[in-house]
Coordinates of C-alpha atoms in Angstrom, one line a residue:
M1 CA -92.7 119.8 8.4
I2 CA -91.9 121.5 5.1
I3 CA -88.4 120.7 4.0
E4 CA -86.7 123.6 2.0
N5 CA -83.0 123.6 3.0
I6 CA -80.9 120.6 3.6
C7 CA -77.4 120.6 4.9
V8 CA -75.6 117.7 2.9
A9 CA -72.4 116.7 5.0
T10 CA -69.8 115.1 2.9
D11 CA -66.8 113.3 3.5
G12 CA -66.4 112.3 -0.1
S13 CA -66.8 108.7 0.7
D14 CA -69.0 106.2 -1.4
V15 CA -71.9 106.4 1.4
A16 CA -71.9 110.2 1.5
V17 CA -72.4 110.5 -2.1
R18 CA -75.1 108.1 -2.2
A19 CA -76.7 110.2 0.7
A20 CA -76.3 113.6 -1.6
Q21 CA -78.0 112.0 -4.2
M22 CA -80.9 110.9 -2.2
A23 CA -81.0 114.4 -0.6
V24 CA -81.0 116.0 -4.0
L25 CA -84.2 113.6 -4.8
L26 CA -85.7 114.9 -1.5
A27 CA -84.9 118.4 -2.2
H28 CA -86.2 118.2 -6.0
D29 CA -89.5 116.8 -4.8
G30 CA -89.8 119.4 -2.0
G31 CA -88.7 122.0 -4.1
G32 CA -85.8 123.0 -1.7
R33 CA -82.1 123.7 -2.0
I34 CA -79.0 122.0 -0.8
V35 CA -76.2 123.6 1.3
A36 CA -73.1 121.2 0.7
V37 CA -70.5 121.2 3.4
S38 CA -67.4 119.4 3.9
V39 CA -64.9 119.8 7.0
A40 CA -61.4 119.8 6.3
Q41 CA -59.2 118.1 8.7
P42 CA -55.5 118.2 7.8
Q43 CA -53.6 115.5 8.9
F44 CA -49.8 115.5 10.1
S45 CA -47.3 113.1 10.2
L46 CA -45.8 114.9 13.4
A47 CA -47.8 116.7 16.1
P48 CA -48.7 120.2 14.6
A49 CA -46.3 122.0 17.0
A50 CA -43.3 119.9 16.0
A51 CA -44.3 120.3 12.1
S52 CA -42.7 123.4 10.3
T53 CA -44.8 125.8 9.0
R54 CA -44.4 124.8 5.3
E55 CA -45.6 121.3 6.5
V56 CA -48.4 122.5 8.4
E57 CA -49.6 124.9 5.4
A58 CA -49.2 121.8 3.1
A59 CA -51.3 119.5 5.1
I60 CA -54.0 122.2 5.3
E61 CA -53.8 122.9 1.7
L62 CA -54.4 119.2 1.1
A63 CA -57.2 119.1 3.6
L64 CA -58.8 122.0 2.1
K65 CA -58.3 120.6 -1.7
A66 CA -60.1 117.3 -0.7
A67 CA -62.9 119.3 0.8
R68 CA -63.7 121.5 -2.0
A69 CA -63.5 118.1 -4.4
H70 CA -66.2 116.6 -1.9
V71 CA -68.4 119.8 -2.3
D72 CA -67.9 119.9 -5.6
T73 CA -69.6 116.1 -6.3
V74 CA -72.5 117.2 -4.5
A75 CA -73.1 120.6 -6.6
R76 CA -72.5 118.3 -9.4
I77 CA -75.3 115.9 -8.3
A78 CA -77.5 118.7 -7.2
K79 CA -77.0 120.0 -10.8
A80 CA -77.9 117.1 -12.2
G81 CA -81.2 116.7 -10.1
G82 CA -82.2 120.3 -11.0
V83 CA -81.8 121.4 -7.3
A84 CA -80.1 124.8 -6.3
C85 CA -76.8 123.7 -4.4
E86 CA -74.4 126.3 -2.3
T87 CA -71.1 124.8 -1.4
L88 CA -69.2 125.4 2.0
I89 CA -65.7 124.5 3.2
K90 CA -64.8 124.5 6.7
L91 CA -61.7 124.0 8.7
A92 CA -61.6 122.6 11.9
S93 CA -60.3 119.5 14.0
S94 CA -64.1 118.2 15.1
P95 CA -66.5 118.1 12.2
G96 CA -69.5 117.3 13.8
P97 CA -69.9 120.8 15.6
E98 CA -69.3 122.7 12.9
I99 CA -71.5 120.8 10.5
V100 CA -74.4 121.6 12.7
R101 CA -73.2 125.2 13.4
T102 CA -73.6 125.4 9.4
A103 CA -76.9 123.7 9.2
E104 CA -78.2 126.3 12.0
D105 CA -76.4 129.3 10.2
Y106 CA -78.3 128.3 6.5
R107 CA -81.7 127.7 8.4
C108 CA -81.5 124.1 7.4
D109 CA -84.3 121.9 8.0
L110 CA -82.6 118.6 7.7
I111 CA -79.2 117.4 8.0
F112 CA -78.6 114.4 5.6
M113 CA -75.1 112.5 6.0
G114 CA -73.6 109.3 5.3
Y115 CA -72.4 106.8 8.1
H116 CA -69.7 104.5 7.2
G117 CA -68.4 103.5 11.0
P118 CA -66.2 105.2 13.2
S119 CA -62.4 105.1 12.1
A120 CA -59.8 103.5 14.5
L121 CA -59.0 107.4 15.9
D122 CA -62.6 108.0 16.4
R123 CA -63.4 104.8 18.2
S124 CA -60.6 105.7 20.6
Y125 CA -61.4 109.4 21.1
A126 CA -64.8 111.2 20.3
G127 CA -66.5 108.9 18.4
S128 CA -67.9 109.4 14.7
V129 CA -68.7 112.6 12.8
A130 CA -72.7 111.1 12.8
Q131 CA -72.5 110.2 16.5
Q132 CA -71.5 114.0 17.1
V133 CA -74.1 115.4 14.8
L134 CA -77.3 113.4 16.4
A135 CA -75.7 114.1 19.7
C136 CA -75.6 118.0 19.2
S137 CA -78.0 118.9 16.7
A138 CA -81.5 120.3 17.5
I139 CA -82.0 120.1 13.5
P140 CA -83.3 116.7 12.4
V141 CA -80.5 114.4 11.0
L142 CA -81.3 111.6 8.6
V143 CA -78.0 109.2 8.1
L144 CA -77.5 107.1 5.6
R145 CA -75.9 103.9 6.6
D146 CA -73.5 102.0 4.5
P147 CA -75.2 98.6 3.4
R148 CA -71.9 96.9 3.7
E149 CA -71.7 97.8 7.4
T150 CA -74.8 96.3 8.3
T151 CA -75.4 93.4 10.3
K152 CA -78.8 91.4 9.8
P153 CA -81.1 91.0 12.6
E154 CA -81.5 87.8 14.1
F155 CA -85.3 86.9 14.4
S156 CA -86.5 83.8 16.5
D157 CA -89.7 82.3 15.7
I158 CA -92.1 83.6 18.7
S159 CA -94.4 80.7 17.9
A160 CA -92.3 78.0 18.6

């Protein structure tokens, strides 16, 4: 399989930045390009229906600004690595399907993303974004785990 287009999903976290760095190395070695996507998820202090139009617009603007910063970071990493990069910002309440849709639309050969564990909200509702992407993507997904959140396997001495 030749990897020419890599979709890098980013939320701006440290592990997402490390995933972008690794994706750029992979793209550079294969002569590919990066499609960086960040899905803006507005955070509301009240239920959106109870919030004023101004509060809703402010929350959306803040989320879009953060998403722009996230993809701009990936673009800087790609530029430093000599890899072409297109940046996209999406607005959705559920990032997983939007990431997969973007990778499909841009004919990506691989989705590369970081995993830092589900938030408390994710645990109680839909699971992590990485789990969503893995569950609904026909495109191969490479997930970089946060090394601080891994546990060392326990090995027993089989010969004993």
